[in-house]
Coordinates of C-alpha atoms and ligand atoms in Angstrom, one line a residue:
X277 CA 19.4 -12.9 24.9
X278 CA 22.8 -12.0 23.9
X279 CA 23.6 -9.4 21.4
X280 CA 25.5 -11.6 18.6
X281 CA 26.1 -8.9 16.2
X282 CA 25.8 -4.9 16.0
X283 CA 26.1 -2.7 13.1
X284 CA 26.9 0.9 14.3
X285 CA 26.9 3.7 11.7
X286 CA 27.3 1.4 8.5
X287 CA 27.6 3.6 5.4
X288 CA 28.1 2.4 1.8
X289 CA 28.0 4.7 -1.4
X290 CA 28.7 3.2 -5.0
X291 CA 30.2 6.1 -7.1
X292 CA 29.4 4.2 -10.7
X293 CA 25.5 4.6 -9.4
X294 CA 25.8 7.3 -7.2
X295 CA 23.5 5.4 -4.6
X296 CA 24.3 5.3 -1.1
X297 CA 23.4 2.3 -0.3
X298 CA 23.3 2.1 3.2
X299 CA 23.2 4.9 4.7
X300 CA 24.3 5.5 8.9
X301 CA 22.8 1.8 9.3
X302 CA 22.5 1.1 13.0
X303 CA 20.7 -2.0 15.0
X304 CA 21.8 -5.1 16.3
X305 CA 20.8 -8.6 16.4
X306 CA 20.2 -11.0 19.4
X307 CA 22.3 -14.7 19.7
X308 CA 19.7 -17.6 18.6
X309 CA 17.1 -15.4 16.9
X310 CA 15.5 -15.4 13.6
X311 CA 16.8 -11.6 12.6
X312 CA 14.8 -10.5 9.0
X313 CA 15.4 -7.7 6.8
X314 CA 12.5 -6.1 4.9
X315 CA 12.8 -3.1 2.7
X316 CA 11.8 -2.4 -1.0
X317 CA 14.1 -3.4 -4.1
X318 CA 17.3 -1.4 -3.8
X319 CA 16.9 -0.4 -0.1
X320 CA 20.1 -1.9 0.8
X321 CA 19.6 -5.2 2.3
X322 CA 22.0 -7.5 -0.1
X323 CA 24.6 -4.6 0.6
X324 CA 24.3 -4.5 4.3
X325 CA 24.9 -8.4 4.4
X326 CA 27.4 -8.4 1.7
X327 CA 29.1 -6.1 4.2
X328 CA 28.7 -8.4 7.2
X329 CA 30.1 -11.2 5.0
X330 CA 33.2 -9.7 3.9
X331 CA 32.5 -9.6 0.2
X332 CA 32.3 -5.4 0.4
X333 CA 33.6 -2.8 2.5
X334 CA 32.3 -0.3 4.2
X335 CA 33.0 3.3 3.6
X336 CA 32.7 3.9 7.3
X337 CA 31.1 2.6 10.6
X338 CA 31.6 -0.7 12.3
X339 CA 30.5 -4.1 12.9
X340 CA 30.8 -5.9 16.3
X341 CA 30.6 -9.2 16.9
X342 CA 29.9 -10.4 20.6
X343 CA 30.6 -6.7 21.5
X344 CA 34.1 -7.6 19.4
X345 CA 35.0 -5.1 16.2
X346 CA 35.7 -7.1 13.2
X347 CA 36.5 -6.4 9.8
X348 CA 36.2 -9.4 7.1
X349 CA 38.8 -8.8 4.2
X350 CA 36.9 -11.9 2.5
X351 CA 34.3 -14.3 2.5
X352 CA 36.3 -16.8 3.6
X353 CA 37.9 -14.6 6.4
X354 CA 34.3 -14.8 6.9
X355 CA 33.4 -18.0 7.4
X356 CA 36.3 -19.0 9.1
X357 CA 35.2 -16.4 12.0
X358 CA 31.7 -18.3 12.1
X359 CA 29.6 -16.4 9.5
X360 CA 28.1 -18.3 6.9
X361 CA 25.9 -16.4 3.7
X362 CA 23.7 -18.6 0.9
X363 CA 23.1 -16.0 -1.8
X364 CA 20.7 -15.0 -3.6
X365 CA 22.2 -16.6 -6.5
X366 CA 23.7 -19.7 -6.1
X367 CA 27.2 -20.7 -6.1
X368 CA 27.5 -24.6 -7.3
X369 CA 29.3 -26.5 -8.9
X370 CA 26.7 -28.2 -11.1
X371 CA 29.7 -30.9 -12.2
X372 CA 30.2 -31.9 -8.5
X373 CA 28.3 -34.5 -6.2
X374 CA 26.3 -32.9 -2.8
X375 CA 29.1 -34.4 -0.7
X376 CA 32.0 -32.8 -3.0
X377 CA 30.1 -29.6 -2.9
X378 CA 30.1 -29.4 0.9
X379 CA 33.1 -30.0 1.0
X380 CA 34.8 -28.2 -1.2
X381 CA 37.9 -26.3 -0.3
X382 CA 37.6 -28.2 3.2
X383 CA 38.3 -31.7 2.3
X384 CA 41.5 -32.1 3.5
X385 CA 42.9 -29.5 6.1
X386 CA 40.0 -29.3 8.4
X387 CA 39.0 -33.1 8.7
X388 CA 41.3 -34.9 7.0
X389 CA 39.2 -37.6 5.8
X390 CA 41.0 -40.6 4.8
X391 CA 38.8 -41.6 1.7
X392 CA 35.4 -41.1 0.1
X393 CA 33.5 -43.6 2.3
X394 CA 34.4 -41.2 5.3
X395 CA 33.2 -37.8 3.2
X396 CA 29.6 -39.7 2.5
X397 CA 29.8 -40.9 6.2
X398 CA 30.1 -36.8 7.5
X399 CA 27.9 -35.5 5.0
X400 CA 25.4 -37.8 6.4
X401 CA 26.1 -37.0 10.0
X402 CA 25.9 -33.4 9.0
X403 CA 22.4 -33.7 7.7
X404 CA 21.2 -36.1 10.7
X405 CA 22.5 -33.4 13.0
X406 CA 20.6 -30.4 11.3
X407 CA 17.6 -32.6 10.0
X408 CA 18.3 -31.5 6.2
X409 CA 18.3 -35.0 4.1
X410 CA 19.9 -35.0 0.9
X411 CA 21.7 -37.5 -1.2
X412 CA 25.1 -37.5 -1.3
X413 CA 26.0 -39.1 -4.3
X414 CA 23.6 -37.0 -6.3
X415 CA 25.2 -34.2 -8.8
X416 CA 24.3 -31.1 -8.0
X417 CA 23.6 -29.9 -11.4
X418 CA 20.7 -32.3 -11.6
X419 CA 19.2 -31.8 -8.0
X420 CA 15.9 -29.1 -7.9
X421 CA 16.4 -25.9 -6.8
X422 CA 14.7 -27.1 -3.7
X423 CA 17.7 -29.4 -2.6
X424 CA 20.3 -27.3 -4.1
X425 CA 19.3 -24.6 -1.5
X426 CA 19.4 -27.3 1.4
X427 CA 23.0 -28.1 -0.1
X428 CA 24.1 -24.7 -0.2
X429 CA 23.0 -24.2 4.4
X430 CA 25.0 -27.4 4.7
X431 CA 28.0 -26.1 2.8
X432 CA 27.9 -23.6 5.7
X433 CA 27.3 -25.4 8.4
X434 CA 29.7 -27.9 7.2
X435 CA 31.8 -24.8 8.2
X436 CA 30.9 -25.1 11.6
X437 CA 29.6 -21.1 11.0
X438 CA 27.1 -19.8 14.3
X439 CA 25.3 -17.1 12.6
X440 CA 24.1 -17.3 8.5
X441 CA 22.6 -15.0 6.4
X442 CA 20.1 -16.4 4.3
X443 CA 19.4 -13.6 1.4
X444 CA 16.3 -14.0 -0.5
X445 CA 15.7 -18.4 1.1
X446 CA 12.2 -18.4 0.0
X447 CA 12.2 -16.8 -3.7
X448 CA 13.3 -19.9 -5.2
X449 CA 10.7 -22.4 -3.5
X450 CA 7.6 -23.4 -3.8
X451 CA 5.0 -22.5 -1.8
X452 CA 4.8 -26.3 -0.8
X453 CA 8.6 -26.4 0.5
X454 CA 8.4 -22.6 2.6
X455 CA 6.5 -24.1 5.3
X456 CA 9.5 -26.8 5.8
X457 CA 12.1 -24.6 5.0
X458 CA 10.7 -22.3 7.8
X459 CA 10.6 -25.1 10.2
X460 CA 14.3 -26.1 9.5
X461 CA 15.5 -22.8 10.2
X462 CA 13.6 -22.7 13.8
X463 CA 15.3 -26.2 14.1
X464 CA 18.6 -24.1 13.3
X465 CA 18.2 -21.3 16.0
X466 CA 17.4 -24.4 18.4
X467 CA 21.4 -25.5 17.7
X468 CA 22.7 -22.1 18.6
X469 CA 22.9 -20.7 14.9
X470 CA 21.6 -16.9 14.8
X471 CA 19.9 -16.4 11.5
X472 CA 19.8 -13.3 9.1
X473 CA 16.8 -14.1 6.8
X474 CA 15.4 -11.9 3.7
X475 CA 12.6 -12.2 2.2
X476 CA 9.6 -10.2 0.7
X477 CA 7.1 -12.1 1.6
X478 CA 5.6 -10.7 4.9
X479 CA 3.6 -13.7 6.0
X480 CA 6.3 -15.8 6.0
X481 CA 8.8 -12.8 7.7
X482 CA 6.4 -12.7 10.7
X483 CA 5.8 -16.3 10.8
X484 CA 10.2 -17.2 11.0
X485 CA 11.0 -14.4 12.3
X486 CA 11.8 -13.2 16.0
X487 CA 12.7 -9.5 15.2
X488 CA 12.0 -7.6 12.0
X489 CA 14.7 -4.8 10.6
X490 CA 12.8 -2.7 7.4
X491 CA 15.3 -0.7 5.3
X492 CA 14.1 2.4 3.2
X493 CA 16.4 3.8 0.5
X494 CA 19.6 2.5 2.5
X495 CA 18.4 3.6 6.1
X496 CA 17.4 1.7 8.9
X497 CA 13.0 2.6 9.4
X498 CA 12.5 0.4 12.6
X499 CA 13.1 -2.6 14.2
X500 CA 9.9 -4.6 15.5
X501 CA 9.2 -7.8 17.5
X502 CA 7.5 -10.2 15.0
X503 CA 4.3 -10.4 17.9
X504 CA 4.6 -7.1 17.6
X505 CA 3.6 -5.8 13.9
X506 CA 1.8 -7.3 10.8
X507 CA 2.2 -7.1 7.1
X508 CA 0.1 -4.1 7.4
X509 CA 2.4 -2.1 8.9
X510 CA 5.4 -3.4 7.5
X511 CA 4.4 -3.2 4.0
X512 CA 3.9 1.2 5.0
X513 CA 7.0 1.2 6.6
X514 CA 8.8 -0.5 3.9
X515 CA 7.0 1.6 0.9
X516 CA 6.1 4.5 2.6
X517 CA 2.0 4.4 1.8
X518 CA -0.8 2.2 1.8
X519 CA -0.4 -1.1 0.5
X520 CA -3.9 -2.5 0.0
X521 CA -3.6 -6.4 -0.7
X522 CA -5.8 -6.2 -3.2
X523 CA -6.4 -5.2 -6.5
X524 CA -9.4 -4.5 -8.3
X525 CA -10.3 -7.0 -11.8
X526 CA -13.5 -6.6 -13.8
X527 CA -14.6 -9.3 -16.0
X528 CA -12.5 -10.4 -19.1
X529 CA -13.8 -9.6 -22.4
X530 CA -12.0 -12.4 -24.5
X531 CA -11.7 -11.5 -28.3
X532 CA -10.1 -13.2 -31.1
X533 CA -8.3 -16.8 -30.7
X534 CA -4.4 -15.8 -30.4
X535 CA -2.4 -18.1 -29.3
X536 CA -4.0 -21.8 -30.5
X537 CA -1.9 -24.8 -29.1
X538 CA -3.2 -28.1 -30.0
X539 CA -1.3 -31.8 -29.1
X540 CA 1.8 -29.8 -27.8
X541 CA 4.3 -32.5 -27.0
X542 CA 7.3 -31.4 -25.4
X543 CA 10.3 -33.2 -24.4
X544 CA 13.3 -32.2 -21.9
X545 CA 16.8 -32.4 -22.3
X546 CA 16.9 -35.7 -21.2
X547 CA 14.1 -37.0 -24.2
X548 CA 11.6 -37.4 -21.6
X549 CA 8.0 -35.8 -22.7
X550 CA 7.9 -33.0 -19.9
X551 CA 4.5 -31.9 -21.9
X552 CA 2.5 -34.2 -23.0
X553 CA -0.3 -33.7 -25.7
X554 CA -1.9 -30.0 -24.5
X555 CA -4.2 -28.2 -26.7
X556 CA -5.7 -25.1 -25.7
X557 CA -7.2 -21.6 -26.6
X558 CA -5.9 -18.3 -25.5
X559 CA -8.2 -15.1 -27.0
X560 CA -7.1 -11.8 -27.2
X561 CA -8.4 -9.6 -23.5
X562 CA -7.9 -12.7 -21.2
X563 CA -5.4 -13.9 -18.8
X564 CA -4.8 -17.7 -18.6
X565 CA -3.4 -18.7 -15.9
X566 CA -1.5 -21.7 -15.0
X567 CA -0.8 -23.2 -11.9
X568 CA 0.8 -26.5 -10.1
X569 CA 3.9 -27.1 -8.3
X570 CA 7.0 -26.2 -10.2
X571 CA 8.7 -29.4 -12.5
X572 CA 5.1 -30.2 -13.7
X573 CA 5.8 -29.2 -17.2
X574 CA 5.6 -25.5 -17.1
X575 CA 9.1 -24.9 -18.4
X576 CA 8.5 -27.2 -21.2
X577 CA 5.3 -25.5 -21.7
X578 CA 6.4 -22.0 -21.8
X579 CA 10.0 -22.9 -23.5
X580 CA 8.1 -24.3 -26.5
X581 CA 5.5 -21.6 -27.0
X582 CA 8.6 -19.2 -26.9
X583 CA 10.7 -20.8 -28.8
X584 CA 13.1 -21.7 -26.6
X585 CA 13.0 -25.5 -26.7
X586 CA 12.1 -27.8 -30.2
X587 CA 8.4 -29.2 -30.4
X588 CA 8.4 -32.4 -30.8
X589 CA 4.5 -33.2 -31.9
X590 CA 1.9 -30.6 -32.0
X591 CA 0.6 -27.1 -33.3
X592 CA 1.4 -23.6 -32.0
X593 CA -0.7 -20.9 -33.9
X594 CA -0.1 -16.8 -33.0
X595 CA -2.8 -15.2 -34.8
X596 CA -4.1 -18.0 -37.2
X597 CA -0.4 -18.2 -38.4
X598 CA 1.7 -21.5 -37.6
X599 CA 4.4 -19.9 -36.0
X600 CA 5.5 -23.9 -35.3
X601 CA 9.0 -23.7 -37.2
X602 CA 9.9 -20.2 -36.3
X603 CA 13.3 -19.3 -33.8
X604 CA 13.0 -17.4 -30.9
X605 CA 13.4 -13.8 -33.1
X606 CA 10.6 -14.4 -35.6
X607 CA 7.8 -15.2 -32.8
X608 CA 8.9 -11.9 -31.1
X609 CA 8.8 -10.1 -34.5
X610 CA 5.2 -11.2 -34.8
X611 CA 4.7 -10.4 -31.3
X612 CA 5.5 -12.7 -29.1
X613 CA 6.7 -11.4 -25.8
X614 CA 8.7 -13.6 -22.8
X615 CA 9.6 -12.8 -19.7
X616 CA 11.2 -16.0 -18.2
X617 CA 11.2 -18.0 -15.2
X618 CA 15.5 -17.4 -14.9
X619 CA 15.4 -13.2 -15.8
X620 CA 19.3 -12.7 -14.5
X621 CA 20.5 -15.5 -17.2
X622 CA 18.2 -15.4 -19.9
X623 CA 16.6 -12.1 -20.0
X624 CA 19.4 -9.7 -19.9
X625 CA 22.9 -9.2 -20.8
X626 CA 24.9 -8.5 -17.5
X627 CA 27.7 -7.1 -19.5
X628 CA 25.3 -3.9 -21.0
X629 CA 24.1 -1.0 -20.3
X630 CA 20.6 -0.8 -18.8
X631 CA 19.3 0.7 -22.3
X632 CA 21.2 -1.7 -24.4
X633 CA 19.4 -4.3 -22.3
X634 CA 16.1 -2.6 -22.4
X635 CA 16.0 -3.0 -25.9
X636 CA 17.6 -6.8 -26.5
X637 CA 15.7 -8.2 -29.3
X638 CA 14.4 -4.9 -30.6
X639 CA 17.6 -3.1 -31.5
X640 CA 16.1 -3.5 -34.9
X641 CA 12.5 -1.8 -34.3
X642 CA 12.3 1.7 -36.7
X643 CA 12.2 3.9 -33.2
X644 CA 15.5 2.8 -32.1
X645 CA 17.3 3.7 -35.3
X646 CA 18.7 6.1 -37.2
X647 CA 19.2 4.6 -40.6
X648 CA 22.1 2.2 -40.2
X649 CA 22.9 3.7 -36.8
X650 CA 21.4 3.2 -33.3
X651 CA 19.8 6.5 -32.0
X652 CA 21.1 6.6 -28.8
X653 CA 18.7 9.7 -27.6
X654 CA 15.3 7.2 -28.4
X655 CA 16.7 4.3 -27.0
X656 CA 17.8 6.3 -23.5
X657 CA 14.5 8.0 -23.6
X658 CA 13.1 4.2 -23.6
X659 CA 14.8 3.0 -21.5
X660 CA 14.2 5.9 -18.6
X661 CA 10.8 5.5 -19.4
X662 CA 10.8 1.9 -18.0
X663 CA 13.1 3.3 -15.0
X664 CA 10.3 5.5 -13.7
X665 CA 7.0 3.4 -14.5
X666 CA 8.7 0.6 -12.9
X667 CA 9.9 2.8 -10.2
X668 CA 13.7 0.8 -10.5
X669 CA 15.7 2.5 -8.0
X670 CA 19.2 3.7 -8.1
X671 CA 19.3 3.4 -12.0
X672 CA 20.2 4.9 -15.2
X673 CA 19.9 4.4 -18.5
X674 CA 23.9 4.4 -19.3
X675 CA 24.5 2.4 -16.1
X676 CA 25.6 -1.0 -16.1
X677 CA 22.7 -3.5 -15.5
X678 CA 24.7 -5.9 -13.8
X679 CA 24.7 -3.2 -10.4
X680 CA 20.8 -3.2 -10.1
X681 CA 19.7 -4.9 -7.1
X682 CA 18.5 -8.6 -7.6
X683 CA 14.7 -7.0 -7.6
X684 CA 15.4 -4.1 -10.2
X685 CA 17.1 -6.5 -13.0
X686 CA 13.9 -8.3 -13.0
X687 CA 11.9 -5.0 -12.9
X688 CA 13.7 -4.2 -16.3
X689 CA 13.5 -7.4 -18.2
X690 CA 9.3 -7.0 -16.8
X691 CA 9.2 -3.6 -18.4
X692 CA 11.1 -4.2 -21.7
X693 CA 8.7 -7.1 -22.7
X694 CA 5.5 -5.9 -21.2
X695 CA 6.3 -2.1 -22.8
X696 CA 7.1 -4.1 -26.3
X697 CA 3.8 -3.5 -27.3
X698 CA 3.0 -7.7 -27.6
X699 CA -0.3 -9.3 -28.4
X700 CA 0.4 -12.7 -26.8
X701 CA 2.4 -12.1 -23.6
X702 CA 4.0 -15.0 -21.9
X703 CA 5.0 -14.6 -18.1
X704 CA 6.5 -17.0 -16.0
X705 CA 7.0 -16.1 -12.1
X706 CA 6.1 -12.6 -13.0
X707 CA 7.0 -11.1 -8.9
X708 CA 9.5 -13.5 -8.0
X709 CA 12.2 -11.2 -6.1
X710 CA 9.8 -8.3 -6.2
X711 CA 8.7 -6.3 -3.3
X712 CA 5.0 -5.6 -2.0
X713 CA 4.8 -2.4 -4.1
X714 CA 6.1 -3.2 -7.0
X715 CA 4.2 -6.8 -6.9
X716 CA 0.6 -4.6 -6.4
X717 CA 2.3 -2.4 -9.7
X718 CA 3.2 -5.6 -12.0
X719 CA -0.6 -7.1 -11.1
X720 CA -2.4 -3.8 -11.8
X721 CA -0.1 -3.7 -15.3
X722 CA -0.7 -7.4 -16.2
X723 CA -4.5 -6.9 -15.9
X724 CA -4.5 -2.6 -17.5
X725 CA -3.3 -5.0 -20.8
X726 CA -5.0 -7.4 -20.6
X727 CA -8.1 -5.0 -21.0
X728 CA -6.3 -3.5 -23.8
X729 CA -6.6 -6.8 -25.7
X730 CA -3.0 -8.0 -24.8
X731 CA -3.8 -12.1 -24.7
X732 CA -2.0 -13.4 -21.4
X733 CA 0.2 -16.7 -20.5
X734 CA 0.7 -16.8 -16.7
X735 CA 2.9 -19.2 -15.1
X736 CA 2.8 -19.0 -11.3
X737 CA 3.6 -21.3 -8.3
X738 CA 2.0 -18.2 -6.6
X739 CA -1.8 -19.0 -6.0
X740 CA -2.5 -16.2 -4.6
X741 CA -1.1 -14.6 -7.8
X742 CA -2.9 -17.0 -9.9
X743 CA -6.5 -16.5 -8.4
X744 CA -6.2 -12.6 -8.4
X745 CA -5.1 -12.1 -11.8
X746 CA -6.4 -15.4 -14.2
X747 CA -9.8 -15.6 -16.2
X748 CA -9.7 -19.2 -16.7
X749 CA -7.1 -21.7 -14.8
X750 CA -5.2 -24.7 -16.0
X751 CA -3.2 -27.0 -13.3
X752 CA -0.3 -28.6 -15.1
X753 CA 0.2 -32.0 -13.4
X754 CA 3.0 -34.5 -14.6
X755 CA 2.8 -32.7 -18.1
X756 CA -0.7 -32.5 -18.4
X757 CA -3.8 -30.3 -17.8
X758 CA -6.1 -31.4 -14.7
X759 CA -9.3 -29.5 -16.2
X760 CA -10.0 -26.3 -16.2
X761 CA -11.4 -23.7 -13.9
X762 CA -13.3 -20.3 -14.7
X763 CA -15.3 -18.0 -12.7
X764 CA -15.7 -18.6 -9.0
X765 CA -14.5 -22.1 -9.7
X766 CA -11.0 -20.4 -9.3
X767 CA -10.1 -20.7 -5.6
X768 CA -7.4 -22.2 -3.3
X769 CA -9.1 -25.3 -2.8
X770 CA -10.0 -26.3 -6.5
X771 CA -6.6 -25.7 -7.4
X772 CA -4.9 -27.2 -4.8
X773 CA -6.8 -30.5 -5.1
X774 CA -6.1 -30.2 -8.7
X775 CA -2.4 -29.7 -7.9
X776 CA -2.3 -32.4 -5.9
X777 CA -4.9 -35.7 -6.7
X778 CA -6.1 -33.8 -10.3
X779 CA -9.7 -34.7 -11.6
X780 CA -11.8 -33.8 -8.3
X781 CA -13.7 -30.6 -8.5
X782 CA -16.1 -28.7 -6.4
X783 CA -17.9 -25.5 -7.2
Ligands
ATP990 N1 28.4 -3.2 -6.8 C1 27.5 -2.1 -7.0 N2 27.9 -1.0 -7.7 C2 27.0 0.0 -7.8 N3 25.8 0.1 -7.2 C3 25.4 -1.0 -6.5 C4 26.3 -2.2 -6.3 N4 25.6 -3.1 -5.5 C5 24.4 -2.5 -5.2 N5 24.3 -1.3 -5.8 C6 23.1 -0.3 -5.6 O1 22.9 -0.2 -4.3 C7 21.5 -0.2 -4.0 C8 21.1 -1.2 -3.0 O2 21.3 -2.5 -3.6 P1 21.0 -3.9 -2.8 O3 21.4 -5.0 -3.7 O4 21.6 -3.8 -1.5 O5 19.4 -3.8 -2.6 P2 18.4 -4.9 -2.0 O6 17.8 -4.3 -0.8 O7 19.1 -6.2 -1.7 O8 17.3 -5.1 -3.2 P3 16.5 -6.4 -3.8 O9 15.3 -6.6 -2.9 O10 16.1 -6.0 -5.1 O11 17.5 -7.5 -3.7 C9 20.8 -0.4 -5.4 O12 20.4 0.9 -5.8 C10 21.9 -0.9 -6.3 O13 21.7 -0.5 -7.6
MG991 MG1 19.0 -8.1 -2.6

C-alpha cells in the first residue's frame, strides 16, 4: 500500500500550559487502512489530528500528503483538500434536519441542487453508497447520539473527503452499536477512504484497526501491525507498567438504608414517563449498579435522584430524610454527590480555572474560606491534590480548565465529587473518555469508598464495568427494572438477556 499521509518531526508546545504536546512526532500512514492512535489522556493524540486538520499549527515539522507538503490554514482548507475530522465533541446544528446538516455550507456552489426534493434525493444516495441509513427529514437535535455520529461521517463524505479522522467514534456508543460502527468503517476503507481512528478501548483498536500508532506524553512509542500486538502490550506501551485487567473486590458489607426510592416516576421533556414506578434500597458500603442499553430511563433515573429533573410521583429519601422537594444545592449540602453522564456541559465551568472548577458547588464549605473571602491557598492546595491522585496531566491549578484534554476534564469533575466526602455517590458513565490506567484507578477508587461506607449509584452501558464493580444489579428496560441480580447471578449473560427480553434468569 501507498503511503497516504506522513508526519515528519511534528512539534507543538502550548505556552498557557507549558506542555509540549507533541513532541518530534514522526510516522506515516498507509492509503486504505484503518490507522489508530493510542496513548493515555493528554499524550497528544486530539493535537496531532487537530494539526493534520488545519484547526492548529504546528510549531515546526511537516505533513505530507501523497509524498506532497501541505499546510491547512483551516478546517475547511482542510476538507476541501480531501480530509474530513468528526470530533470528539460534536458540531450540530440541533435546529437543522439530517439533510440540512450535511449539507450545510455546500448546498449551493458544489451541487447546485435545484430544490429540496433533490437535497433528500442526494442525502439518500449518499447513505446507499456508504451503507449509513438515516432519516433525512429527522432534526438532528432529537436524533440519539448514535445517529448523530452517523450524520456527522456523512457530513464528511458528503465532502467527497479520502481520508477522516474519527477522534474518540466509540466513546459515545453503546456497546451494542461498536460492533456496526466498526463494520461501517471497514466498509469505508473498502471505498478508498483511509481512516484515523481513536479510541481507548483496545479490543476494539485491534479489532478495526490495520496499524496501531501509541503516543506517550506527546511522543511517538511505536507503531505496530494490529496481528501483531494485543492489549497487553499496548496498554504498557501506552502507560508505561503493568496493566492488569483486573481488580481485586471483596464482599460488600451493606450498612444503613441511604438512599430509599420508592414509586419514582419520572417524566422527560416531552411528558412522556422515562421512569416508571422504581422503588429500591441503596445501604451505606454497597455499589448498585445499573445496567441496559442507554435511553432505557437511566437519565431520568439519575436526573431525579440528583435533582436535576422534577419528580413527578414517588419518594426519594437520603438518610431517612425526604429530600423529595429539595434543588440540586440542598441534596449536595446533605451529601449528595453527581458526576454526570455529559461532564464537559454539566459538570464544569469551561470559562474557570481548574480550582475554581474543582470546587463548583462547594465554594461555600468552611475549608475554602476565609471569612467572607475565598482562601485561594486551600482551595489550590485542593485542587492540586486532585491533579496528582488523578494523575491529570499537563495541568495546574490556576490553569484554564477548558485546555485539559477531553480525558482530564472528566478526570477533574471525577475527583471533585468523589473527593467531596459524599455518602450517597451517584455516577453515570464513570470512564467514558478515560484511558486504561486511569479506568483500573477510578474502579479501584469507586470500590476503596465504597468500603469506607460511601453508598454507590452506578450507571454504565459498560458491562464489563458493571460486573466488576456492582454488589447487586438492576437492568433498566423501557423505564423499568427487569429484576435484580446479586452474587454470581451477575454475569454477561443474565444481564444481557435482561437487557434485551427482561424476566428470564439463569443462575
Ligand atoms: N489549546 C490548548 N492550550 C493549551 N494546552 C493544550 C491545548 N490543547 C491541548 N493542550 C494540552 O496538550 C496536551 C495534549 O492534549 P490532547 O488533547 O492532544 O490529548 P489527548 O491525547 O487527545 O487526550 P485525551 O485522551 O484525554 O483526549 C494536554 O496536556 C493538554 O492539556
Ligand atoms: Mg483527545
Amino acid at each position: 500500500m501507498d503511503t497516504m499521509v506522513e508526519f515528519r518531526g511534528i512539534n507543538r508546545y502550548y505556552p498557557s500550559t507549558a506542555v509540549q504536546a507533541n513532541d518530534h512526532v514522526s510516522f506515516s500512514v498507509k492509503a486504505g487502512e484503518v490507522h489508530a492512535i493510542c496513548g493515555e489522556n493528554g499524550a497528544g493524540k486530539s493535537t496531532l489530528m487537530n494539526i493534520l486538520f488545519g484547526l492548529e499549527k504546528p510549531d515546526s515539522g511537516e505533513i505530507l500528503i501523497n509524498d506532497r507538503p501541505v499546510a491547512f490554514k483551516s478546517p475547511s482548507d482542510a476538507i476541501a483538500n480531501g480530509i474530513g475530522m468528526v470530533h470528539q465533541h460534536f458540531k450540530t446544528v440541533n435546529s437543522f434536519t439530517v439533510t440540512e446538516n450535511i449539507l450545510l455550507g455546500i448546498e449551493k456552489n458544489r451541487y447546485g441542487f435545484l430544490n429540496h426534493k433533490e437535497e433528500i434525493a442526494f442525502v439518500k444516495e449518499l447513505q446507499k453508497k456508504y451503507g449509513l441509513p438515516i432519516n433525512p427529514s429527522a432534526v438532528a437535535g432529537s436524533l440519539p447520539v448514535g445517529l448523530l455520529q452517523r450524520l456527522e461521517i456523512l457530513k464528511m463524505l458528503a465532502r467527497e473527503i479520502s481520508i477522516l479522522i474519527l477522534d474518540e467514534p466509540t466513546a459515545v456508543l453503546t456497546p451494542q452499536e461498536v460492533k456496526p460502527f466498526l463494520e461501517t468503517l471497514r466498509q469505508l476503507t473498502k471505498r478508498g477512504v483511509t481512516i484515523f481512528f481513536i479510541s481507548h478501548k483496545l479490543q476494539e483498536v485491534l479489532e478495526v484497526a490495520d496499524r496501531i500508532t501509541v503516543m506517550k506524553k506527546g511522543k511517538v512509542v511505536a507503531t505496530r501491525n494490529a496481528e501483531e500486538t494485543n492489549a497487553k502490550d499496548l496498554a504498557e506501551m501506552m502507560v508505561g507498567r503493568e496493566i492488569v485487567f483486573r481488580i481485586n473486590k471483596t464482599a460488600a458489607r451493606p450498612g444503613e438504608p441511604v438512599l430509599e426510592v420508592q414509586g419514582l416516576t419520572v417524566k422527560n421533556r416531552l411528558g412522556v414517563k422515562a421512569l416508571k414506578d422504581i422503588s429500591f434500597t441503596l445501604r451505606a458500603g454497597e455499589i448498585l449498579g445499573i445496567a441496559g442499553v442507554s435511553g432505557n430511563g437511566q437519565d431520568a433515573l439519575v436526573s431525579g435522584i440528583a435533582g436535576l429533573m422534577p419528580v413527578s410521583e414517588g419518594k426519594i429519601r437520603l438518610k431517612g430524610e425526604d429530600i423529595t422537594g429539595l434543588d440540586v444545592r440542598g441534596r449536595r449540602l446533605r451529601g449528595l454527590a453527581h458526576v454526570p453522564e455529559d461532564r464537559i456541559h454539566m459538570g464544569l465551568n469551561p470559562a474557570a480555572t481548574i480550582a475554581e472548577n474543582t470546587m463548583l458547588g462547594f465554594q461555600r464549605k468552611s475549608e475554602f474560606r476565609k471569612g467572607i473571602m475565598i482562601n485561594t491557598s486551600a482551595c489550590n492546595a485542593w485542587a492540586e491534590k486532585i491533579i496528582a491522585d488523578y494523575s491529570v496531566y499537563g495541568a495546574a491549578a490556576g490553569g484554564p480548565v477548558a485546555k485539559l484534554s477531553g480525558g482530564n476534564m472528566q478526570k477533574i469533575v471525577l475527583g471533585r465529587e468523589v473527593s467531596s466526602n459524599p455518602v450517597l455517590l451517584v455516577v453515570n458513565q464513570p470512564t467514558r473518555g478515560l484511558d486504561v490506567g486511569s479506568i483500573e484507578f477510578v474502579h479501584q477508587m469507586l470500590l476503596d469508598h465504597r468500603d469506607r461506607g460511601v453508598a454507590i449509584l452506578l450507571v454504565s452501558v459498560e458491562l464489563e464495568e458493571i460486573i466488576a464493580l456492582s454488589d447487586r444489579v438492576e437492568v433498566l428496560l423501557g423505564g423499568s427494572f427487569q429484576g435484580e441480580l446479586t452474587g454470581d447471578e451477575i454475569n454477561e449473560k443474565n444481564i444481557g438477556l435482561l437487557m434485551t427480553r427482561g424476566q428470564y434468569r439463569e443462575p
